[in-house]
CSV table of C-alpha atoms in Angstrom, one decimal:
chain,number,residue,atom,x,y,z
A,1,ALA,CA,0.3,-0.2,-0.1
A,2,GLN,CA,1.3,3.4,-0.8
A,3,SER,CA,1.5,6.2,2.3
A,4,VAL,CA,3.0,9.7,2.4
A,5,SER,CA,4.7,11.7,4.6
A,6,GLN,CA,5.0,14.8,5.9
A,7,HIS,CA,7.8,15.5,7.9
A,8,ASN,CA,6.9,19.3,9.0
A,9,HIS,CA,3.4,19.7,10.9
A,10,HIS,CA,4.5,22.8,11.7
A,11,VAL,CA,6.3,25.8,10.0
A,12,ILE,CA,6.7,29.1,11.1
A,13,LEU,CA,8.3,31.5,9.1
A,14,SER,CA,8.5,35.4,8.5
A,15,GLU,CA,7.1,37.6,5.1
A,16,ALA,CA,9.7,37.0,2.6
A,17,ALA,CA,11.7,34.1,3.9
A,18,SER,CA,11.6,31.0,1.1
A,19,LEU,CA,9.8,27.6,2.2
A,20,GLU,CA,10.7,24.1,1.1
A,21,LEU,CA,7.8,21.5,2.9
A,22,GLY,CA,9.3,17.5,2.6
A,23,CYS,CA,7.0,15.1,1.0
A,24,ASN,CA,8.0,11.6,0.8
A,25,TYR,CA,6.2,8.4,-0.5
A,26,SER,CA,6.4,5.0,-0.1
A,27,TYR,CA,5.4,3.4,-3.1
A,28,GLY,CA,7.6,1.5,-6.3
A,29,GLY,CA,5.6,1.9,-9.2
A,30,THR,CA,4.7,4.8,-11.3
A,31,VAL,CA,3.2,7.6,-9.2
A,32,ASN,CA,1.0,10.7,-9.5
A,33,LEU,CA,1.9,13.1,-7.3
A,34,PHE,CA,-0.4,16.1,-6.2
A,35,TRP,CA,-0.2,19.2,-3.8
A,36,TYR,CA,-3.0,20.8,-2.4
A,37,VAL,CA,-3.6,24.0,0.0
A,38,GLN,CA,-6.1,24.6,2.6
A,39,TYR,CA,-6.7,28.5,3.5
A,40,PRO,CA,-8.5,28.7,6.7
A,41,GLY,CA,-12.2,27.6,6.8
A,42,GLN,CA,-11.9,26.6,3.0
A,43,HIS,CA,-11.8,23.7,1.0
A,44,LEU,CA,-8.6,22.1,-0.6
A,45,GLN,CA,-7.3,23.4,-3.7
A,46,LEU,CA,-4.9,22.6,-6.4
A,47,LEU,CA,-2.1,23.9,-5.8
A,48,LEU,CA,0.0,21.7,-8.3
A,49,LYS,CA,0.4,18.3,-9.8
A,50,TYR,CA,3.2,16.3,-11.6
A,51,PHE,CA,2.1,13.3,-14.5
A,52,SER,CA,4.8,13.1,-16.0
A,53,GLY,CA,8.3,14.7,-18.0
A,54,ASP,CA,10.2,17.7,-16.6
A,55,PRO,CA,10.2,16.6,-13.2
A,56,LEU,CA,9.9,20.8,-11.9
A,57,VAL,CA,6.3,21.9,-12.1
A,58,LYS,CA,4.9,25.1,-11.5
A,59,GLY,CA,1.4,25.8,-9.8
A,60,ILE,CA,-0.1,29.0,-8.7
A,61,LYS,CA,0.7,31.9,-6.9
A,62,GLY,CA,4.5,31.1,-7.5
A,63,PHE,CA,4.7,27.6,-5.9
A,64,GLU,CA,7.0,24.6,-7.5
A,65,ALA,CA,7.4,20.8,-6.8
A,66,GLU,CA,10.4,18.9,-7.9
A,67,PHE,CA,10.0,15.5,-8.3
A,68,ILE,CA,12.9,13.1,-7.3
A,69,LYS,CA,12.4,9.8,-8.0
A,70,SER,CA,15.3,8.6,-6.6
A,71,LYS,CA,14.5,9.8,-3.3
A,72,PHE,CA,11.0,9.2,-3.4
A,73,SER,CA,9.8,13.0,-2.6
A,74,PHE,CA,7.8,15.4,-4.3
A,75,ASN,CA,8.6,18.5,-1.9
A,76,LEU,CA,7.0,22.5,-2.7
A,77,ARG,CA,9.3,25.4,-2.5
A,78,LYS,CA,8.2,28.4,-2.8
A,79,PRO,CA,11.3,31.5,-3.0
A,80,SER,CA,9.3,34.4,-0.6
A,81,VAL,CA,6.4,33.9,1.1
A,82,GLN,CA,3.5,36.0,1.7
A,83,TRP,CA,0.8,36.3,4.9
A,84,SER,CA,-1.7,35.4,2.5
A,85,ASP,CA,-0.2,32.0,2.3
A,86,THR,CA,-0.6,30.8,5.7
A,87,ALA,CA,-2.5,27.5,5.5
A,88,GLU,CA,-2.3,23.8,5.6
A,89,TYR,CA,-0.3,22.3,2.8
A,90,PHE,CA,-1.0,18.7,1.9
A,91,CYS,CA,0.8,16.2,-0.2
A,92,ALA,CA,-1.0,13.4,-2.0
A,93,VAL,CA,-0.2,10.5,-4.6
A,94,ASN,CA,-2.4,7.8,-6.3
A,95,SER,CA,-1.2,5.3,-9.0
A,96,PRO,CA,-2.2,4.3,-11.9
A,97,ASN,CA,-2.1,0.8,-11.1
A,98,ASN,CA,-5.3,2.0,-8.7
A,99,ALA,CA,-8.5,0.0,-10.3
A,100,GLY,CA,-9.6,4.1,-9.2
A,101,ASN,CA,-7.9,7.6,-8.7
A,102,MET,CA,-8.0,7.5,-4.8
A,103,LEU,CA,-5.6,9.2,-3.7
A,104,THR,CA,-3.4,8.9,-0.4
A,105,PHE,CA,-2.5,12.0,1.6
A,106,GLY,CA,0.4,12.4,4.0
A,107,GLY,CA,-0.6,14.3,7.2
A,108,GLY,CA,-0.9,18.0,5.9
A,109,THR,CA,1.9,21.0,6.8
A,110,ARG,CA,0.9,24.0,9.1
A,111,LEU,CA,2.2,26.6,7.4
A,112,MET,CA,2.0,30.1,9.2
A,113,VAL,CA,3.7,33.4,7.6
A,114,LYS,CA,4.4,35.9,10.0
A,115,PRO,CA,3.7,40.0,9.0
B,1,ASP,CA,-15.2,27.7,-5.3
B,2,SER,CA,-14.8,24.6,-6.5
B,3,GLY,CA,-18.0,24.2,-7.8
B,4,VAL,CA,-18.6,20.6,-5.7
B,5,THR,CA,-20.7,21.3,-3.7
B,6,GLN,CA,-22.3,19.9,0.1
B,7,THR,CA,-24.8,19.9,2.5
B,8,PRO,CA,-24.9,20.3,5.3
B,9,LYS,CA,-22.1,22.8,6.7
B,10,HIS,CA,-22.5,21.3,9.7
B,11,LEU,CA,-24.5,18.3,12.1
B,12,ILE,CA,-24.6,18.1,15.3
B,13,THR,CA,-26.2,14.7,16.4
B,14,ALA,CA,-26.0,11.9,19.5
B,15,THR,CA,-24.4,8.6,18.8
B,16,GLY,CA,-26.3,5.6,18.0
B,17,GLN,CA,-28.1,7.9,14.9
B,18,ARG,CA,-27.9,8.1,11.7
B,19,VAL,CA,-27.2,11.1,9.0
B,20,THR,CA,-26.3,11.4,5.3
B,21,LEU,CA,-24.5,13.7,4.1
B,22,ARG,CA,-24.9,15.0,0.6
B,23,CYS,CA,-22.6,16.1,-2.6
B,24,SER,CA,-23.6,17.7,-6.2
B,25,PRO,CA,-20.1,17.0,-8.1
B,26,ARG,CA,-19.4,19.7,-10.8
B,27,SER,CA,-21.0,20.5,-14.0
B,28,GLY,CA,-20.0,17.7,-16.2
B,29,ASP,CA,-18.5,15.6,-13.8
B,30,LEU,CA,-19.3,12.0,-13.5
B,31,SER,CA,-16.7,10.9,-10.6
B,32,VAL,CA,-17.6,11.6,-6.7
B,33,TYR,CA,-14.6,10.5,-4.5
B,34,TRP,CA,-15.5,11.0,0.1
B,35,TYR,CA,-12.6,11.4,1.8
B,36,GLN,CA,-12.9,12.2,6.6
B,37,GLN,CA,-10.3,14.0,7.6
B,38,SER,CA,-9.7,13.7,11.3
B,39,LEU,CA,-7.5,14.8,14.0
B,40,ASP,CA,-5.9,11.4,14.5
B,41,GLN,CA,-6.4,9.9,11.2
B,42,GLY,CA,-5.7,13.1,9.1
B,43,LEU,CA,-7.1,12.8,5.2
B,44,GLN,CA,-8.2,9.4,4.3
B,45,PHE,CA,-10.3,8.3,1.6
B,46,LEU,CA,-13.0,6.5,1.8
B,47,ILE,CA,-15.2,5.6,-1.4
B,48,GLN,CA,-15.8,6.6,-5.1
B,49,TYR,CA,-18.6,6.3,-7.3
B,50,TYR,CA,-18.2,6.6,-11.4
B,51,ASN,CA,-21.0,7.2,-13.5
B,52,GLY,CA,-23.3,5.6,-11.0
B,53,GLU,CA,-21.2,2.6,-10.0
B,54,GLU,CA,-19.2,2.0,-7.4
B,55,ARG,CA,-15.2,2.4,-8.4
B,56,ALA,CA,-13.1,2.2,-5.8
B,57,LYS,CA,-13.1,1.5,-1.9
B,58,GLY,CA,-11.0,2.9,1.2
B,59,ASN,CA,-10.9,2.6,4.5
B,60,ILE,CA,-15.1,3.0,4.8
B,61,LEU,CA,-16.0,1.3,8.0
B,62,GLU,CA,-19.2,-1.2,7.4
B,63,ARG,CA,-21.5,1.3,9.1
B,64,PHE,CA,-21.0,4.5,6.2
B,65,SER,CA,-22.1,3.2,2.6
B,66,ALA,CA,-23.0,5.4,-0.4
B,67,GLN,CA,-24.2,5.9,-3.4
B,68,GLN,CA,-24.6,8.3,-7.0
B,69,PHE,CA,-27.8,8.8,-8.5
B,70,PRO,CA,-28.5,9.2,-12.2
B,71,ASP,CA,-28.2,12.7,-11.6
B,72,LEU,CA,-24.7,12.2,-10.7
B,73,HIS,CA,-25.4,14.0,-6.9
B,74,SER,CA,-23.7,11.6,-4.5
B,75,GLU,CA,-25.0,10.9,-0.3
B,76,LEU,CA,-23.3,9.6,2.7
B,77,ASN,CA,-24.8,7.6,5.2
B,78,LEU,CA,-23.5,7.3,8.6
B,79,SER,CA,-25.1,4.6,10.8
B,80,SER,CA,-24.7,3.7,14.5
B,81,LEU,CA,-22.7,7.0,15.0
B,82,GLU,CA,-19.5,6.7,17.5
B,83,LEU,CA,-17.8,9.6,19.4
B,84,GLY,CA,-15.2,8.8,16.9
B,85,ASP,CA,-17.2,9.4,13.4
B,86,SER,CA,-16.4,13.1,14.8
B,87,ALA,CA,-14.5,14.7,11.7
B,88,LEU,CA,-15.4,16.9,8.1
B,89,TYR,CA,-16.0,14.9,5.7
B,90,PHE,CA,-15.3,16.0,2.2
B,91,CYS,CA,-16.3,15.5,-1.5
B,92,ALA,CA,-14.5,15.4,-4.0
B,93,SER,CA,-15.3,15.2,-8.5
B,94,SER,CA,-13.5,14.6,-11.4
B,95,PRO,CA,-14.2,14.8,-14.9
B,96,VAL,CA,-13.9,10.7,-15.3
B,97,SER,CA,-12.5,8.0,-14.1
B,98,THR,CA,-9.7,6.3,-16.2
B,99,GLY,CA,-7.8,4.6,-13.5
B,100,GLY,CA,-4.5,6.1,-14.5
B,101,GLY,CA,-4.9,8.9,-11.7
B,102,GLN,CA,-4.4,10.9,-13.9
B,103,GLU,CA,-7.5,13.9,-13.3
B,104,THR,CA,-7.3,16.5,-10.7
B,105,GLN,CA,-9.7,15.8,-8.0
B,106,TYR,CA,-12.0,19.0,-6.8
B,107,PHE,CA,-13.0,19.4,-3.2
B,108,GLY,CA,-16.0,20.3,-2.0
B,109,PRO,CA,-16.8,22.5,1.2
B,110,GLY,CA,-17.5,20.1,3.7
B,111,THR,CA,-19.7,19.1,6.0
B,112,ARG,CA,-18.5,19.1,9.5
B,113,LEU,CA,-19.8,15.9,11.7
B,114,LEU,CA,-20.2,16.6,15.7
B,115,VAL,CA,-21.1,13.1,17.6
B,116,LEU,CA,-21.5,14.1,21.5
């Protein structure tokens, strides 16, 4: 069974600091990778996704992520965070081998950006 | 706004009761997914329906059931409720369900269930 680990449960940064959130998955086959964000009181929104091709993926709001197959990682980055980036971030994976499209989520990372 | 709607937003009930959560997918989406978000278990996949048929099943308890109707809306039924069923229940939808996984799931705002 696949699993996803997000090692940082809580991250506190000042505005303009750089951000990197870790995501590691355990699955030996081909995977599709996603980062979702949940702003306070809102639904999950897709930040970016990786299916194939260039392992450096750019998403919305200046976020990017890099897929490193050898490390089973898909870390999320942003060069300069803003107060409005305060939210919870979830990494998720699914596999083309699954009958459906079920997503397996990591435990989430709560980011607080201090103004 | 993702286009996925869920009702009710909040639900408070007692142990042993039964509740029904409703989800309307985005216009044109054929697949509906249900997820449970709790403090101890995180976000967990429960079940997926595609065009009225069950497509995939996750860690869904036998006390829970779901269905997707001809108009593509879905209902999640939770019965014999326990304190531990208190959680946020999300519905998501996607256009099809090819099994390849290369689809974005769009999430609704969730239903917060509190079992007292």
